Structures are given as C-alpha cells and as structure tokens.
Short mmCIF file of C-alpha atoms in Angstrom, two decimals:
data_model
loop_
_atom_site.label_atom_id
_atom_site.label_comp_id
_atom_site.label_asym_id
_atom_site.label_seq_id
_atom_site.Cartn_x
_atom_site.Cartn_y
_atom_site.Cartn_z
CA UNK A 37 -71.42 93.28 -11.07
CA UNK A 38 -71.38 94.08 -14.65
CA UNK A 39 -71.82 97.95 -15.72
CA UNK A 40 -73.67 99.66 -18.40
CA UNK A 41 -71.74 101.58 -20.64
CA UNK A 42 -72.96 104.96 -19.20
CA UNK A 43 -72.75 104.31 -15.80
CA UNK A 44 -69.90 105.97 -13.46
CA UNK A 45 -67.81 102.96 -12.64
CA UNK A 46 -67.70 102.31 -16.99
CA UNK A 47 -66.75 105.88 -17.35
CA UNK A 48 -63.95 105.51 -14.52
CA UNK A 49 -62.51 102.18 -16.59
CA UNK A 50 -62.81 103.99 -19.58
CA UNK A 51 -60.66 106.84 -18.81
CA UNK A 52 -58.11 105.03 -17.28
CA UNK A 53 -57.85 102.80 -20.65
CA UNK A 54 -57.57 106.23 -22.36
CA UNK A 55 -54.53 107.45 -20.38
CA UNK A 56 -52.54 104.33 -21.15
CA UNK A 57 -53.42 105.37 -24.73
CA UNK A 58 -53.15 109.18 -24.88
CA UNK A 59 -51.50 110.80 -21.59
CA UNK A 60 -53.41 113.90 -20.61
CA UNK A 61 -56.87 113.33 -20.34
CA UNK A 62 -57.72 116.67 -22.24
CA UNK A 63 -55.82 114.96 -25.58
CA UNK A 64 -57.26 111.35 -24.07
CA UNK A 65 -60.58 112.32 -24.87
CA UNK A 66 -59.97 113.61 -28.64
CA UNK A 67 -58.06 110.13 -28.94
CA UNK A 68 -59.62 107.41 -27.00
CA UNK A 69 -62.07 106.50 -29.74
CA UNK A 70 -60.40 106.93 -32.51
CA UNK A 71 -57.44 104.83 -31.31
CA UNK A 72 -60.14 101.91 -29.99
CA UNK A 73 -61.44 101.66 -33.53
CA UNK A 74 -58.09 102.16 -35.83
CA UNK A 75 -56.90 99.24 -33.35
CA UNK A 76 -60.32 97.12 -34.05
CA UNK A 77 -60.45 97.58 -37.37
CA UNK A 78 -56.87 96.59 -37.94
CA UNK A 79 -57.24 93.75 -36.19
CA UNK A 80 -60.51 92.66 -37.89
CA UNK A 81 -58.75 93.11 -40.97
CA UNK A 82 -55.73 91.23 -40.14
CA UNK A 83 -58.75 88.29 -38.97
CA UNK A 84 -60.72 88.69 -42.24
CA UNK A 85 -57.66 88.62 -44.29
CA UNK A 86 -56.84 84.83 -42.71
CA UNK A 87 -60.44 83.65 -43.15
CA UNK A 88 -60.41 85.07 -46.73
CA UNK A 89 -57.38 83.00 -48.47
CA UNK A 90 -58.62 81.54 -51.43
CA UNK A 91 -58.76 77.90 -49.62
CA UNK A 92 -61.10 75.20 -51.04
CA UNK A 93 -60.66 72.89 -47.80
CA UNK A 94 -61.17 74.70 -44.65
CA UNK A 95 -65.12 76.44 -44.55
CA UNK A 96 -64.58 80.04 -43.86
CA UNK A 97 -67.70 82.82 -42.80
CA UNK A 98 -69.64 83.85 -45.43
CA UNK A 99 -68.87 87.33 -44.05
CA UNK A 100 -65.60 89.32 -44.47
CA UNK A 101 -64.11 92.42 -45.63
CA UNK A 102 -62.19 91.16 -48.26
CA UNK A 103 -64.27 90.73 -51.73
CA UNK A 104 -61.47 87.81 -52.48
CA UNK A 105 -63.13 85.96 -50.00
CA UNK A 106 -64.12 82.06 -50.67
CA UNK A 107 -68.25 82.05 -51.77
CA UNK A 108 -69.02 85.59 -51.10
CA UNK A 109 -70.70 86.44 -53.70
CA UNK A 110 -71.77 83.18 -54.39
CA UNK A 111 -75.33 81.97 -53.96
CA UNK A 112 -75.67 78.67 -51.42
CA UNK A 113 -78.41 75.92 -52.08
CA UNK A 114 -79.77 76.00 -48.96
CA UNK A 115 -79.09 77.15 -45.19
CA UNK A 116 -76.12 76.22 -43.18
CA UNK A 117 -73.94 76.69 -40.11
CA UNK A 118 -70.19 77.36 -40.14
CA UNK A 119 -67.59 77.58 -37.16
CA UNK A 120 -64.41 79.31 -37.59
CA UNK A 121 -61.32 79.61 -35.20
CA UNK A 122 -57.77 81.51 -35.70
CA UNK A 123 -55.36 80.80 -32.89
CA UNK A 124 -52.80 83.58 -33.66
CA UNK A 125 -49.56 84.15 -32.11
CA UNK A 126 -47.07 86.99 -33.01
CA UNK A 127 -45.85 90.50 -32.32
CA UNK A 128 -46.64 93.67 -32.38
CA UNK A 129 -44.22 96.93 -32.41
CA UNK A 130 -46.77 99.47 -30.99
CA UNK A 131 -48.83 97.81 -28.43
CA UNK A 132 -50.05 101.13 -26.90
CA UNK A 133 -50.57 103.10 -30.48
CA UNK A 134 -48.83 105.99 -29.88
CA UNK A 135 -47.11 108.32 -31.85
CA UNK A 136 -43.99 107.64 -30.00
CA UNK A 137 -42.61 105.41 -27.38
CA UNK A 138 -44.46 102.30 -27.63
CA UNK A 139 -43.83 98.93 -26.66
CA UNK A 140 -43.02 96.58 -28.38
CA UNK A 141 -44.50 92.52 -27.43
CA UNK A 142 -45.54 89.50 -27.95
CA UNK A 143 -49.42 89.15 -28.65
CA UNK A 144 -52.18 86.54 -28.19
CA UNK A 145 -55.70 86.89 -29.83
CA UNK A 146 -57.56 84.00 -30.74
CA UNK A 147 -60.66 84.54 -32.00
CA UNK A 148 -64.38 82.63 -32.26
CA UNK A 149 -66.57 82.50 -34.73
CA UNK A 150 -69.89 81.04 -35.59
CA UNK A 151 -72.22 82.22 -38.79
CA UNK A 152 -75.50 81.08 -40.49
CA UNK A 153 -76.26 82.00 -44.10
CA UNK A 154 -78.94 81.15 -45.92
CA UNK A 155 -80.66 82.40 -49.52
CA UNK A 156 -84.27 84.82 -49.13
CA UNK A 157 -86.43 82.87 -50.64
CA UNK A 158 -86.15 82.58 -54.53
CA UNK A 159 -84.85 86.31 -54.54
CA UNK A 160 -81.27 86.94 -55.72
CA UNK A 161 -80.22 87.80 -51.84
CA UNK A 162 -78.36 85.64 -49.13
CA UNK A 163 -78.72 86.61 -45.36
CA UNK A 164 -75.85 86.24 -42.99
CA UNK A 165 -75.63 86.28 -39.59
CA UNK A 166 -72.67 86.13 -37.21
CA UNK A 167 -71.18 86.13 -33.33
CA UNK A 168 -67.68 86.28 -32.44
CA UNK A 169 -65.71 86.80 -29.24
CA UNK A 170 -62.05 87.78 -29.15
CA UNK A 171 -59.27 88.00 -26.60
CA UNK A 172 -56.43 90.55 -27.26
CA UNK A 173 -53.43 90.04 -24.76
CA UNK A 174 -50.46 91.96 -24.82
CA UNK A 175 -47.14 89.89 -22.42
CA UNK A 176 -45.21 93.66 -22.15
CA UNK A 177 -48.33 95.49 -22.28
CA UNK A 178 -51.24 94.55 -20.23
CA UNK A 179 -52.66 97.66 -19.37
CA UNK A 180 -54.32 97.62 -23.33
CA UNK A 181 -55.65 94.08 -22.85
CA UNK A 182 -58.98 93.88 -24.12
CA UNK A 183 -61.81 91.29 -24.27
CA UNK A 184 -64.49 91.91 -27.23
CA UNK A 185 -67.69 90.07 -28.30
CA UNK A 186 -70.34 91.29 -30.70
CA UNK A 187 -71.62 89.80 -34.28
CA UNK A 188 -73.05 90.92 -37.73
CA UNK A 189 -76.29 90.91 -39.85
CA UNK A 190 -75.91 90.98 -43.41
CA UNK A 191 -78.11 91.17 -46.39
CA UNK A 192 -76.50 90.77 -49.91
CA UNK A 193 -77.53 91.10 -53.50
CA UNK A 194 -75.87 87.93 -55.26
CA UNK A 195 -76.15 86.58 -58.84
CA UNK A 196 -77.19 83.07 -59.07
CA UNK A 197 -75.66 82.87 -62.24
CA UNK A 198 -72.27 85.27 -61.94
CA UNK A 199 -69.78 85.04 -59.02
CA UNK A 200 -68.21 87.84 -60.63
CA UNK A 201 -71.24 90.38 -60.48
CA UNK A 202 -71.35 93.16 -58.40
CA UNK A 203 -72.41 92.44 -55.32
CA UNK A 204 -74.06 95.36 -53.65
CA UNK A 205 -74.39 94.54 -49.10
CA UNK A 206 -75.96 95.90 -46.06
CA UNK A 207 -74.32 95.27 -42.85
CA UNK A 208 -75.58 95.97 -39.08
CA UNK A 209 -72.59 94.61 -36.64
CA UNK A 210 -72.64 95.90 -33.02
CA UNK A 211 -69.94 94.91 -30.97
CA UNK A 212 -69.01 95.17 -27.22
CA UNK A 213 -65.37 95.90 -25.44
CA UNK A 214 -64.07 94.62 -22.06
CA UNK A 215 -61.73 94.88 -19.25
CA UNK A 216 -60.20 91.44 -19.06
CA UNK A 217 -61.44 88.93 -18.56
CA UNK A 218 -65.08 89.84 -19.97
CA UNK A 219 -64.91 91.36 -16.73
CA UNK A 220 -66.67 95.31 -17.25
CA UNK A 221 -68.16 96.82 -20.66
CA UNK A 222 -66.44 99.63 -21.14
CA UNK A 223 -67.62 100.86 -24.24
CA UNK A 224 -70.60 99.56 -26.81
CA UNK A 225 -70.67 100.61 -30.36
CA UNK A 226 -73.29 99.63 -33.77
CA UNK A 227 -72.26 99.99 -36.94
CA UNK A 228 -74.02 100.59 -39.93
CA UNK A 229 -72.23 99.97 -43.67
CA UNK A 230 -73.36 99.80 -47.02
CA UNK A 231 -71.08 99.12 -49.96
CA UNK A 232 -70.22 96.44 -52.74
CA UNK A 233 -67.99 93.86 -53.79
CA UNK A 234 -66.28 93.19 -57.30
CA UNK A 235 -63.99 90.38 -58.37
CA UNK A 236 -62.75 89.44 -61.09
CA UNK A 237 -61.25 85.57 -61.13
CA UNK A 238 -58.75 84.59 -63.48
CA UNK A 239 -56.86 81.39 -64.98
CA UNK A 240 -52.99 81.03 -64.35
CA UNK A 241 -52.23 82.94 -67.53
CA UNK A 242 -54.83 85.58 -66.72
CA UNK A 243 -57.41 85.39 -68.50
CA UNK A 244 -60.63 85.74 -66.69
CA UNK A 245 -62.89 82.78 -66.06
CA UNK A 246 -65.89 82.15 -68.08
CA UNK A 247 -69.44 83.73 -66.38
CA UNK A 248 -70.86 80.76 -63.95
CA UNK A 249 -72.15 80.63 -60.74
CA UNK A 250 -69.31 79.12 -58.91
CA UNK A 251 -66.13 80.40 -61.44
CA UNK A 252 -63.75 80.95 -58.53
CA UNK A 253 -63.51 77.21 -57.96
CA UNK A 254 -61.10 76.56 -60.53
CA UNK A 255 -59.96 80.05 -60.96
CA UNK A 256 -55.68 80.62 -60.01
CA UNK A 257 -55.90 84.36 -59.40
CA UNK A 258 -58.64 86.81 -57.90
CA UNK A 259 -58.36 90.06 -58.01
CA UNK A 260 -61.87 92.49 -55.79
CA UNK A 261 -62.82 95.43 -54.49
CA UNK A 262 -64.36 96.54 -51.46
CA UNK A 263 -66.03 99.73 -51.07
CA UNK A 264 -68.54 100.75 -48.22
CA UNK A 265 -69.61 103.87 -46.09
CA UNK A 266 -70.28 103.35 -42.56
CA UNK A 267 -72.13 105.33 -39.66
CA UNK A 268 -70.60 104.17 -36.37
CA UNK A 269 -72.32 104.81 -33.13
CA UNK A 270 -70.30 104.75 -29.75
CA UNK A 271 -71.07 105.17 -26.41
CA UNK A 272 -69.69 106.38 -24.67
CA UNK A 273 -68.53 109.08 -26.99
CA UNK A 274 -67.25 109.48 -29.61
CA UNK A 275 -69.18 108.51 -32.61
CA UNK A 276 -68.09 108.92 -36.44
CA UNK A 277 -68.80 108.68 -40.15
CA UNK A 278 -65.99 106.67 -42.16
CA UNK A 279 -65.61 105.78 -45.63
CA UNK A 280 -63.76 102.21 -46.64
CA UNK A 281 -61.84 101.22 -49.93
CA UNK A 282 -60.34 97.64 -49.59
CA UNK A 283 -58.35 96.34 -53.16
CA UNK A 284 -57.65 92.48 -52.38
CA UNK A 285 -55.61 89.65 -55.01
CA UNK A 286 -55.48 86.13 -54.02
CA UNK A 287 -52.77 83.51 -55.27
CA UNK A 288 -54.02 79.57 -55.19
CA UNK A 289 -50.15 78.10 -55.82
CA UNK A 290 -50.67 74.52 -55.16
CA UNK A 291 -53.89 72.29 -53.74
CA UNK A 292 -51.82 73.13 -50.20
CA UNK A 293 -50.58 76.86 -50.81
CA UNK A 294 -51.88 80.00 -50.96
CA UNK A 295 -51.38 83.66 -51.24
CA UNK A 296 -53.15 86.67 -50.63
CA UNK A 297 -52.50 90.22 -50.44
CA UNK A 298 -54.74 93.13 -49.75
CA UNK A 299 -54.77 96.99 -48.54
CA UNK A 300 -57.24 98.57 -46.35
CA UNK A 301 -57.55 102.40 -46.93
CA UNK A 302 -60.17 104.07 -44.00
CA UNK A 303 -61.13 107.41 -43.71
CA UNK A 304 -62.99 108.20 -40.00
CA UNK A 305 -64.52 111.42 -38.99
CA UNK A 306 -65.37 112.25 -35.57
CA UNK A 307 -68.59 113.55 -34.24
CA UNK A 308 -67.85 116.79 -32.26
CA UNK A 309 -66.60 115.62 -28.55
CA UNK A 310 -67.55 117.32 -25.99
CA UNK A 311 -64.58 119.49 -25.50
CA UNK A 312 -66.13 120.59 -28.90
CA UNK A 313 -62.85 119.04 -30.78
CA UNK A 314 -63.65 117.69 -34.49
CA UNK A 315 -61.27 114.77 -34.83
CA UNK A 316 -60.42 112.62 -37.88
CA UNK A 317 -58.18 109.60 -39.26
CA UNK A 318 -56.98 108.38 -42.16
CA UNK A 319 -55.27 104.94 -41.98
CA UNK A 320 -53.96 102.56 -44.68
CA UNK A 321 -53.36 98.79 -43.65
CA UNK A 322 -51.48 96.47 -46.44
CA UNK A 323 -51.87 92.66 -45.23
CA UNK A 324 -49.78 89.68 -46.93
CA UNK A 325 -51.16 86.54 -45.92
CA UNK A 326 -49.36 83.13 -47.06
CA UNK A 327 -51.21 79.77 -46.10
CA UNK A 328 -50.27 76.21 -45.95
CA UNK A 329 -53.08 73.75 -45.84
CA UNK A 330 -52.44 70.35 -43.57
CA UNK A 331 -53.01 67.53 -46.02
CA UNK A 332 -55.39 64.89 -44.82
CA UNK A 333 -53.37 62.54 -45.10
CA UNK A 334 -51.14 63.82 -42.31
CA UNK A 335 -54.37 63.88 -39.80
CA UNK A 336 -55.52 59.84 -40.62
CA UNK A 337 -58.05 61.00 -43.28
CA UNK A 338 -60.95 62.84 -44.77
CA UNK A 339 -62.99 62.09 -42.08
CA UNK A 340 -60.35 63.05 -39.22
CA UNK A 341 -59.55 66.25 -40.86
CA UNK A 342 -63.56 67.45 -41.02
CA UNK A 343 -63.22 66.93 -37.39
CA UNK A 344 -60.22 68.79 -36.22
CA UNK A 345 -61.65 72.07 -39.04
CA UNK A 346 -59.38 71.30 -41.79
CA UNK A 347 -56.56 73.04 -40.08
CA UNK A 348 -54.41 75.48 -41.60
CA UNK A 349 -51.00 76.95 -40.91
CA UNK A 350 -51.15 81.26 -41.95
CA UNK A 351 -48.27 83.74 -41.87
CA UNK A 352 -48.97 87.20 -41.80
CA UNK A 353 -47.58 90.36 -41.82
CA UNK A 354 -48.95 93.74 -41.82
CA UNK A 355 -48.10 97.45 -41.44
CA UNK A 356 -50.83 100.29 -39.84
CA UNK A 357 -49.81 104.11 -40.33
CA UNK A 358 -52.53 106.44 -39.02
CA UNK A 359 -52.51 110.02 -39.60
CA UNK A 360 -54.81 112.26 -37.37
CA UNK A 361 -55.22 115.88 -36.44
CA UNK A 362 -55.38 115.00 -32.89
CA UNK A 363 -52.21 115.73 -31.37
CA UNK A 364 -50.18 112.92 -30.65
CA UNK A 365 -53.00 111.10 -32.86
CA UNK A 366 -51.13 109.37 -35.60
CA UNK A 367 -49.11 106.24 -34.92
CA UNK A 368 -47.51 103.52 -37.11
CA UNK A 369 -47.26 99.68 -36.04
CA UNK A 370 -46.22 96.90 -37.47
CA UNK A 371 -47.42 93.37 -36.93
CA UNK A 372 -46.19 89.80 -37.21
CA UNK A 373 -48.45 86.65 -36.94
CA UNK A 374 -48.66 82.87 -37.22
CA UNK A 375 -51.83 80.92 -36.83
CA UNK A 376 -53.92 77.56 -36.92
CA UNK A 377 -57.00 78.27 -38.73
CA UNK A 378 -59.89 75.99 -38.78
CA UNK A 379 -63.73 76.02 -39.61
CA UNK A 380 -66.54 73.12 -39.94
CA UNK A 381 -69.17 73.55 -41.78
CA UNK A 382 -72.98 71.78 -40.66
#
C-alpha cells in the first residue's frame, strides 16, 4: 500500500535513502535534503538544457529553465498540446554525491513529458501547464535509484510584438519522489519561483535581430538570462529559500546542428532542521549540449518524421561542484550523456 509522506513506514524509507547519502544519521539529517534537491535540480537542468537547443524541427515544452529556449517568450496563436521524450544514456562519476568515495556508473533516466500552453485571453500573458515522470537508475549504484513524477503551472508576461522583451514568470511545480519502481513516496515537495527571462538573438556576424514577434527564427546566435527566487516546501523536512541565476548562448550551425551552452549558479538555504542545524548550498552547474537533428529524409519523409517526434541525437556533458556547511556536504560530479530526443506537437 502506498504511504503518505508523514507516515512511519515513509519516514523509515526515507532515512535509509539518507544513510546511503550521508553516513551517520545525525549528519544524514542536515544533508538528506539538500543532497535530494542539488541532485534534482541538476538533473532538471541537464533535461531542460536538451529540450532547450535552439532546434526549429523537433516541438519542445514551452517551459524550461533556460531563457535560450525555442518560443519562450514568444506569444502562440492559439492553444496546443506538446509531448516531449529524452531517452538518455551515460555516466555519472558520483552516483551517491558525496564528498568522497563515490561510485562511479553507468546511468539510465528517461524522462516524460506532456504540456499545454495557451495565450489569456487578449492579455499579453501565456499559461503553461505541465506533467512529467522520470526514472533515475544507477547499474553500480542502486541503492540511490529513484522514481519521480510531478508537473508545473506557469503564468508569463510575453510581448506580442518582441521575442526579445523581458519576460517576467510565475511558476508553481510540485513534484513527488519514489522508491523504485513508483513503489513508496518518500518525500513530496512545492515550489514556488518568480523571476524573468532576457535574450538577446543575433545574426551570424552578431548583430542583433530586428524587434518582431518571432526574431529567433532566423536568428544564428542567442544569448539569455535567467533569474528567479524560489520558496521550496518539503516534507518531510527540510524546506528552503534559494535564489537562481542561469546565463545560457545557443549556436544554430547548420539546418541539422546545434550548440548550446549554459551555467546554472543556485544558492539554497535551509529552514532550521530539527536538530536546530541551519544548512546551506551553493552549487554551479555548466552544461554543453551539441545536437544533431535526423533529416527526414532518412525516416521516409515529412510525414514519417512528425510521427516518430522529429528525433534528435544530443551529447552532453556537464560538471556539478556543491559547496555546503554541512559536513561532508559538498561534493563534485561529473556527468556524461547521449540521448534521442523527440516531441509532437497537437
């Protein structure tokens, strides 16, 4: 039978997932939290950062953390559903996040996603709404496999007539983890963010693209900004305040190549836990992202590639280094993936 986050058998799954993170459970508890969200939020980034190449072919959400993003601050004609997939295979140096000692192994995560957008009316505002569920599995390091599910709502100012505008956003995205597979909830969290996006797109000798509502369609170069506060709450504990700077570029080499490159800066800040321990991280994330696009030729057509999702091929690196005055609490880890993207749009 499924548990509640607060009930005893949760609690019981939840400490044991601490001590494969932390060791004692006195430095467990001043951990546990902050190493479940510096190893969500790296891997959301490391997602976002796939969905977010600056492809014209394959839809992508019109939700990510990346201002760089295809369409985000670009105002649709009317309502529509996407689905998105990344099948992503790689490795990871630091399986465990830990300061020292951890193992390195292959991963597996592919991830689900399915969005509606649509504009408010004939107000300069889109809504967005979102579910995903992903599987993280470890093959040297299954006692940190994880199942997680949740989804986003999010309301954004957008000029009809300026893709480049500021772009100010309110987010609500709750989220839900699990033993494998989807087995026992063993934590639940809501998050609440408000921030802005800024990009600037630019021609292949730099210049930036004349004001229009869709100027990233022909631009070669796009440089944003991402900047947002957020108020986490976890349960159980331990909830936090964090603060989120995210420079991005994108690269559009060829109709079937692309580049992207961004950096994720995070500062979190722990509620008091209740061995009355303030803890807080600072993390910084840089993400390269190249992208092949599978011609449609190759797949029998137009028509046969809008049904397979327009796939694409993405290589990925990125490097995590957390600092924390938790002892023990800073880690670094390095990650290597390849994926097939895809996404249809309805």
């Amino acid at each position: 039978m499924r548990q509640r986050p607060g009930s005893a058998a949760s609690i019981c799954r939840l400490t044991a997932f601490a001590l494969a993170f932390a060791g004692p459970v006195g430095a467990a508890s001043a951990q546990t939290a902050g190493r479940l969200d510096a190893q969500s939020d790296a891997n959301d980034a490391m997602n976002d950062a796939m969905f977010a190449t600056p492809n014209a072919a394959t839809p992508a959400p019109l939700s990510n953390l990346y201002a760089t993003s295809p369409d985000l601050e670009k105002q649709i004609p009317s309502p529509q559903f996407r689905a998105n997939a990344l099948l992503p295979l790689g490795w990871n140096s630091n399986a465990e996040e830990v300061s020292r000692g951890g193992t390195s192994t292959g991963q597996w995560r592919p991830v689900g996603n399915l969005s509606w957008a649509a504009p408010v009316g004939d107000l300069p505002l889109r809504a967005t709404v979102t579910g995903f569920a992903e599987t993280d599995r470890y093959f040297r390091a299954s006692n940190v496999n994880l199942d997680k599910t949740g989804g986003s709502a999010r309301l954004q100012y957008v000029d009809p007539g300026n893709d480049q505008a500021f772009s100010p956003f309110f987010v609500f995205a709750p989220r839900w983890d699990f033993t494998p597979t989807f087995d026992n909830q063993i934590s639940a969290r809501q998050d609440f963010n408000l921030g802005l996006n800024k990009r600037f797109n630019l021609d292949g000798d730099f210049r930036q693209a004349p004001i229009a509502s869709d100027s990233s369609g022909a631009a070669v170069w796009s440089l944003g900004v991402t900047a947002f506060v957020q108020r986490r709450l976890r349960e159980p504990q331990t909830s936090s305040y964090a603060a989120f700077v995210i420079p991005s570029m994108s690269y559009s080499i060829s109709k079937n190549w692309n580049a992207s490159f961004a950096v994720e800066f995070i500062g979190r800040w722990f509620d008091r836990n209740r061995f009355g321990f303030f803890t807080n991280l600072y993390e910084i994330q840089p993400i390269a992202t190249v992208e092949y696009v599978v011609p449609a030729e190759w797949l029998g057509g137009e028509r046969n590639a809008a049904l397979l999702g327009r796939p694409a091929l993405d290589l990925q690196s990125s490097y995590l280094k957390v600092w924390s005055n938790a002892p023990g609490g800073g880690f670094e880890q390095w990650q290597t993936v390849a994926a097939l993207k895809m996404g249809w749009r309805f």
